[in-house]
Coordinates of C-alpha atoms and ligand atoms in Angstrom, one line a residue:
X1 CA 115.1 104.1 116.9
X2 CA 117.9 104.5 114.3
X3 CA 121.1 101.3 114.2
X4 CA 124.1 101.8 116.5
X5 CA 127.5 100.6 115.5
X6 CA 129.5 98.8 118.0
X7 CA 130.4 102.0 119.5
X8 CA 127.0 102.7 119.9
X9 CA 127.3 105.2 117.2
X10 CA 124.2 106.0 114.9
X11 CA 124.9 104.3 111.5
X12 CA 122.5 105.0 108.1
X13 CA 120.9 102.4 106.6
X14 CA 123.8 101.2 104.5
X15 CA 122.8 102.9 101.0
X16 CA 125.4 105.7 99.9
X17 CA 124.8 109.0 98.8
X18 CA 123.5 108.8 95.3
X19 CA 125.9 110.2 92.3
X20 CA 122.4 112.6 91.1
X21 CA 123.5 116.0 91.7
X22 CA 120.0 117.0 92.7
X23 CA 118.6 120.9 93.0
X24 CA 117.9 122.1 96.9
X25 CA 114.4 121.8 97.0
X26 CA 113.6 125.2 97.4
X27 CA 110.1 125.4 95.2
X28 CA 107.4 123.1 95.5
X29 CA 107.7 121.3 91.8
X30 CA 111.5 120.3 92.6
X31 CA 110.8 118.4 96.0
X32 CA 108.5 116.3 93.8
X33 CA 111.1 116.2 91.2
X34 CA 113.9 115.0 93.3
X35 CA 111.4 112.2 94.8
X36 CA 111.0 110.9 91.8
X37 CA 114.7 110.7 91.0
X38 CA 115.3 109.1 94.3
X39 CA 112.6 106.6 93.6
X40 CA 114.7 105.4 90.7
X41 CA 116.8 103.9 92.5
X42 CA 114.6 101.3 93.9
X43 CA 115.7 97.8 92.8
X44 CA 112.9 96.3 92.9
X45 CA 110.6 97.5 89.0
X46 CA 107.0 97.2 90.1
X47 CA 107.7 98.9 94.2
X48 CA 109.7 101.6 92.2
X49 CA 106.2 102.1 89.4
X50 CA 104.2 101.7 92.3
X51 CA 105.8 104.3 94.0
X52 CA 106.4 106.8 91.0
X53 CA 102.9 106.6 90.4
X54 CA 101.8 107.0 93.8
X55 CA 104.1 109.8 94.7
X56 CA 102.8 111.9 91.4
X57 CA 99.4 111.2 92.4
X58 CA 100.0 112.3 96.1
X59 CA 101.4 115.9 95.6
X60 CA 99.2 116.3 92.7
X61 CA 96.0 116.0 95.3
X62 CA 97.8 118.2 97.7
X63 CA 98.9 121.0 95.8
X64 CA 95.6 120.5 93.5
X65 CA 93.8 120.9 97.2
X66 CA 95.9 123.6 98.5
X67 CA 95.9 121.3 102.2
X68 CA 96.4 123.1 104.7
X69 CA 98.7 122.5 107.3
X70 CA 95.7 121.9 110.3
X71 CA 94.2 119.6 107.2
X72 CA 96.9 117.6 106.9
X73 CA 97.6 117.4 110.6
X74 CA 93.8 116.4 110.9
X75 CA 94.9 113.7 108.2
X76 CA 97.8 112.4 110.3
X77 CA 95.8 112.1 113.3
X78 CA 92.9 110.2 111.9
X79 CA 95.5 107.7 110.2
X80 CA 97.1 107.3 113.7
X81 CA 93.9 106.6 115.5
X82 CA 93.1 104.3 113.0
X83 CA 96.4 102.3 113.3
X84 CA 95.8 102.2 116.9
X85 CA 92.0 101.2 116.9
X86 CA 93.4 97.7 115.3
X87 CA 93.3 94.8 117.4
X88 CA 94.0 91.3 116.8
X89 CA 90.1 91.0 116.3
X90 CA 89.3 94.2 114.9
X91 CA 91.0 95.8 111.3
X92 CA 90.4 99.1 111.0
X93 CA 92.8 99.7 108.1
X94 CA 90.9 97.2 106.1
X95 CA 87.5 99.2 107.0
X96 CA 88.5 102.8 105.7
X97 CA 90.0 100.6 102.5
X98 CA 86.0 99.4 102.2
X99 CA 84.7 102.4 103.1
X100 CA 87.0 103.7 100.2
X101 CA 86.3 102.0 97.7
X102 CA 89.8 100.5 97.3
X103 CA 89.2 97.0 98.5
X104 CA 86.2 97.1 96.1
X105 CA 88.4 98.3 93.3
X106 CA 91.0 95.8 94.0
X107 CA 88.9 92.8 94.4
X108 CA 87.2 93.5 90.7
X109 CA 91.2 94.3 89.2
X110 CA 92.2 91.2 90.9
X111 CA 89.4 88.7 90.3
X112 CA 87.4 89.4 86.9
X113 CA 84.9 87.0 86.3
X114 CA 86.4 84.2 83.8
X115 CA 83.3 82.9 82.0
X116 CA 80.8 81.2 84.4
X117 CA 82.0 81.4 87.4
X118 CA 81.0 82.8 90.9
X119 CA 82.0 86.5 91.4
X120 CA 83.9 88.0 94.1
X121 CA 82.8 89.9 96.8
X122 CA 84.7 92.4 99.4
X123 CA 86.3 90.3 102.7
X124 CA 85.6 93.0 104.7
X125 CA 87.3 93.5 108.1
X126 CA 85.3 90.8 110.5
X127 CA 87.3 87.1 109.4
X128 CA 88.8 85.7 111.4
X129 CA 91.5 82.5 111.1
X130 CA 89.9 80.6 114.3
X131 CA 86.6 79.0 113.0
X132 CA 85.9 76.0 114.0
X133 CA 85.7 72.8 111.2
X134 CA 81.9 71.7 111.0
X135 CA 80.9 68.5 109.4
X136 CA 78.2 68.7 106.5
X137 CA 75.1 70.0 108.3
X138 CA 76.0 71.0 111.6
X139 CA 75.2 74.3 112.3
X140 CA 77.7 77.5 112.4
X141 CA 75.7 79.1 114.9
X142 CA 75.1 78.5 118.4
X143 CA 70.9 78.3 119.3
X144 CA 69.0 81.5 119.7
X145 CA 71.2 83.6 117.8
X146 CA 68.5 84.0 115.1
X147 CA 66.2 82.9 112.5
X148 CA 67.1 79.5 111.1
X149 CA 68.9 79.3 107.6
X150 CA 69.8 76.0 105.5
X151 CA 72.7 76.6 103.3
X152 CA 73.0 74.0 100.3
X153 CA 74.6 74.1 97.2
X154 CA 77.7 72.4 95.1
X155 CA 81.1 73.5 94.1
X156 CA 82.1 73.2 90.4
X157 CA 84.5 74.0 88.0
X158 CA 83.7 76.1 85.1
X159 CA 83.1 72.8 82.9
X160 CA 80.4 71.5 85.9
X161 CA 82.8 68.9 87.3
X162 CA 82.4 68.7 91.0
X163 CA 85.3 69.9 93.2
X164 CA 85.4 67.4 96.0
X165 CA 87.5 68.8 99.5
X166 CA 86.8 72.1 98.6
X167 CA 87.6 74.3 102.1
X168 CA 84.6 76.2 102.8
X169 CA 84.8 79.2 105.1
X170 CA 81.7 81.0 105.8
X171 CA 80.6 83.9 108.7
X172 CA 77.6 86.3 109.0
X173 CA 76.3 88.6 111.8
X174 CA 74.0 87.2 113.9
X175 CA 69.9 88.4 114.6
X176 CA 71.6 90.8 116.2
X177 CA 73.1 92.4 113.7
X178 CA 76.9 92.2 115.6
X179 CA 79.7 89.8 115.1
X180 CA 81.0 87.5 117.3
X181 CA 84.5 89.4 117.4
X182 CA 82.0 92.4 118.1
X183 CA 80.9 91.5 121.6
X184 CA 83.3 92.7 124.2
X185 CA 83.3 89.0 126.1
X186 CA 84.0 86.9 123.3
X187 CA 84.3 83.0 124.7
X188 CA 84.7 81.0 121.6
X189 CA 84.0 81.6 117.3
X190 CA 80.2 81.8 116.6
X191 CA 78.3 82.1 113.2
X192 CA 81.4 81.2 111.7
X193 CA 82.3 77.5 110.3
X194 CA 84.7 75.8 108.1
X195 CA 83.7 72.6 106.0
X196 CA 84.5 70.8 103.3
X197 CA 82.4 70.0 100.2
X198 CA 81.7 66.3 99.6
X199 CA 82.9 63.9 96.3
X200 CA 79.9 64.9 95.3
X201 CA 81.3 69.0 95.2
X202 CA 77.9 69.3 97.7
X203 CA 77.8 71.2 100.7
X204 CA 75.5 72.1 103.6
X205 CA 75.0 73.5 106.6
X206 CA 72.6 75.2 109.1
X207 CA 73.6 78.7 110.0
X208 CA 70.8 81.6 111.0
X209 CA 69.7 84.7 108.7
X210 CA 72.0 87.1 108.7
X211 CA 70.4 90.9 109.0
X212 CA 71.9 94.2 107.8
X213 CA 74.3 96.1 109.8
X214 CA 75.8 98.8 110.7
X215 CA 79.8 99.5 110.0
X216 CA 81.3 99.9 113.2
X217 CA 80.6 103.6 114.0
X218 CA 82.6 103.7 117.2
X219 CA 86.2 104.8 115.5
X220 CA 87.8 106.8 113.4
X221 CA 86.1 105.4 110.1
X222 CA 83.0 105.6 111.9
X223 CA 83.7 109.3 112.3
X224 CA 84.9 109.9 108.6
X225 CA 81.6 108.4 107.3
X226 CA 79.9 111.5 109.7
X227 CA 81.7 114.0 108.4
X228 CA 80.9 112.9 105.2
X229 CA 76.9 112.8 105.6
X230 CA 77.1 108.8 104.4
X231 CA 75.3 106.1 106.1
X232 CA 77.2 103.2 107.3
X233 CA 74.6 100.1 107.0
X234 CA 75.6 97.4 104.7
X235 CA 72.9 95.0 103.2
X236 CA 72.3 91.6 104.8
X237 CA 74.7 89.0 103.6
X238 CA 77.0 85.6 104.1
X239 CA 80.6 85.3 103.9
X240 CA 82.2 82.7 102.0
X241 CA 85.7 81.8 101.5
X242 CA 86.1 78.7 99.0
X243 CA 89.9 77.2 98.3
X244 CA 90.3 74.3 96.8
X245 CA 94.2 72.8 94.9
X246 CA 94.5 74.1 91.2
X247 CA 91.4 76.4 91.6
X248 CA 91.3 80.2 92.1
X249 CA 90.7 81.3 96.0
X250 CA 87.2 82.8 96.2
X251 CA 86.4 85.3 98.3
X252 CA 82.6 86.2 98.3
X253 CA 79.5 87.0 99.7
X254 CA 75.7 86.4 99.1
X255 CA 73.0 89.6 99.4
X256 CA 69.3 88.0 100.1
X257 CA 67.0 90.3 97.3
X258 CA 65.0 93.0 99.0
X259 CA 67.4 94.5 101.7
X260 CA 67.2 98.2 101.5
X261 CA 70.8 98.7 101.6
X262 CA 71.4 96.6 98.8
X263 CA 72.0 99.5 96.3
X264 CA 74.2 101.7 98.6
X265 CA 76.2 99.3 100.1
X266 CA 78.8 101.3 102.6
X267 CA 81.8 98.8 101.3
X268 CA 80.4 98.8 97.5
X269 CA 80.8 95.2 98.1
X270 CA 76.9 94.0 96.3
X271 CA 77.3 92.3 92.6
X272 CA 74.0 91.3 90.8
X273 CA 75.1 88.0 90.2
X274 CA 75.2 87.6 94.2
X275 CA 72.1 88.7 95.1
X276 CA 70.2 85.6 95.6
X277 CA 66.4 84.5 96.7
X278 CA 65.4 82.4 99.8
X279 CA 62.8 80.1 100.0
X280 CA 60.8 80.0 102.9
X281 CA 59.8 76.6 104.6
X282 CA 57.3 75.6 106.7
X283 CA 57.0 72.2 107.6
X284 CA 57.9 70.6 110.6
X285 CA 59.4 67.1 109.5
X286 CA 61.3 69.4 107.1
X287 CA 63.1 71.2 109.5
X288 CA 63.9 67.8 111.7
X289 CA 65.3 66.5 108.9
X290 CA 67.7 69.0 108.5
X291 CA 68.7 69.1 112.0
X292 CA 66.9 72.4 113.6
X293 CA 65.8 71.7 116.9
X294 CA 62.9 73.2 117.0
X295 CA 59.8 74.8 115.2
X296 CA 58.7 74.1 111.4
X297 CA 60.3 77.4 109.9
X298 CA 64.0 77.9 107.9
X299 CA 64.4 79.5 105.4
X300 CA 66.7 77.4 102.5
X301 CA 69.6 79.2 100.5
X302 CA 70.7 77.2 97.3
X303 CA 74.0 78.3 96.0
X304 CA 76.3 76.8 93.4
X305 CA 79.9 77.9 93.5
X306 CA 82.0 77.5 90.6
X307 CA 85.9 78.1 90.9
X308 CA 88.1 78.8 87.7
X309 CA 91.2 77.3 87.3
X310 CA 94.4 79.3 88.4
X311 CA 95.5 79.6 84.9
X312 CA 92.6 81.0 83.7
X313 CA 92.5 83.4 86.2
X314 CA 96.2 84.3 85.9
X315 CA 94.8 84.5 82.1
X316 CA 91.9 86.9 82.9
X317 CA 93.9 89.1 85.4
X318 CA 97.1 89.7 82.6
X319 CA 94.4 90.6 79.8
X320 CA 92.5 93.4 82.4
X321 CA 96.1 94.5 83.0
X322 CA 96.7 95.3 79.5
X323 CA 93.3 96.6 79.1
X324 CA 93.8 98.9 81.9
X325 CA 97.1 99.9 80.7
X326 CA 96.3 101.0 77.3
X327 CA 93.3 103.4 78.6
X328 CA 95.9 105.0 80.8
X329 CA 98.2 106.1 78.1
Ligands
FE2_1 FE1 80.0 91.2 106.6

């Protein structure tokens, strides 16, 4: 609804007419140009590049596409449906950006790999802020919802000193192949934990093996993944969110080797650097040890994080930004 004086009269937004003398826009080319000299006068630099760039882009694709009028209505529609499909627990938005390619994209501009360390992986739409803190070893994931996994590993910076407090996040489907913000009666967070690593930079914890899944198929991005003839599994994986003072936030995830979904991942989320081995355990003290209730059988994940430094990510990111730059002039 538009602002109302005190009179209750419609008011604009405050900005005057601009002093720019522009052309009706009575052929195509000059509603674009007049956009873009109306974009000028955004205050703010990088909205009003964004935006130039954006808007060139945009009626580029639809004259370059001749849209038509049902198309772009079709368009509309599927944007509104997928606005309204959101939920506290479920993103949609954040799924067609996966499905896209755009989170991918972002993700690589955003976090380049600064020597050593641990690459990035897509967040994907099923975090959630409410997991619950677990202590070192404690399990993630209630009983019987799957196959038992050990997670193990240390958290370093890029000269291998530990990282002590580091906040661990980490979520996964269960054998199941759903997540817990999946299941219409949803009672409390499950196969989803946050710890912290030790003074040591170790952590651990039991959590069960995550399988591969299925994109939710029951919206609108579900239905854009149809029309398009593409599958919508992604590969087997764990979450992990690591955030520690002074270090760069790590979003990533880990893909077990030999998931068939591996190389066409629906989100484009898989790096080779993350695709890690488990090793299977049988032995019955073993598994006691480590806290699994029953059974001799886990199978043992052993990962090493290592975090760069804010600064030299801030340094990575600037020298991409040029890079990227240059090839675009
Ligand atoms: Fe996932």
């Amino acid at each position: 609804m538009s602002s109302a004086d005190a009179e209750g009269k419609a008011v604009s937004n405050g900005i005057p007419a601009p002093d720019l003398d522009l052309p009706y826009p009575d052929k195509p080319e000059i509603i674009t140009e007049n956009l873009q000299k109306l974009t000028e006068l955004a205050p703010n630099e990088r909205t009003q590049f964004i935006f130039r760039n954006l808007i060139a882009k945009l009626h580029e694709f639809v004259k370059e596409t001749s849209i038509t009028t049902d198309e772009w209505m079709t368009a509309i529609q599927f944007l509104t449906r997928t606005g309204q499909t959101c939920t506290n627990l479920r993103q949609e938005f954040i799924l067609l950006s996966d499905v896209l390619g755009v989170s991918a994209l972002v993700d690589a501009l955003n976090n380049p790999q600064v020597g050593n360390t641990t690459e990035s992986s897509v967040l994907g739409p099923f975090f959630t802020e409410d997991a619950p803190d677990v202590a070192q070893g404690e399990s993630i994931a209630s009983e019987g919802k799957g196959d038992y996994l050990y997670v193990e590993g240390r958290v370093f910076d890029p000269q291998g000193k530990p990282i002590a407090g580091a906040v661990i996040d980490t979520w996964e489907t269960d054998g199941n192949g759903f997540y817990d913000t999946q299941y219409a009666k949803r009672e409390k967070p499950d196969c989803r934990g946050r710890l912290r690593s030790d003074s040591d930079g170790k952590y651990f914890y039991r959590a069960v093996v995550p399988v591969p899944y299925p994109i939710p198929g029951d919206g609108p991005v579900g239905d854009l993944l149809l029309a398009l003839g593409r599958p919508n599994m992604r590969p087997n994986h764990l979450h992990m969110m690591i955030e520690a003072p002074g270090y760069r936030k790590l979003t990533t995830a880990l893909y077990p080797d030999g998931d068939e979904w591996l190389s066409c991942d629906a989100v484009f989320g898989v790096k080779k650097s993350l695709v890690i081995n488990y090793k299977d355990i049988d032995d019955e003290a073993e598994a006691r040890r480590r806290g699994f209730p029953k059974g001799s059988k886990f199978k043992l994940l052993n990962f090493d994080l290592i975090l760069p430094t804010v600064e030299e990510s801030k340094a990575a990111f600037a020298q991409l930004a040029k890079q990227n730059a240059a090839n675009a002039l």
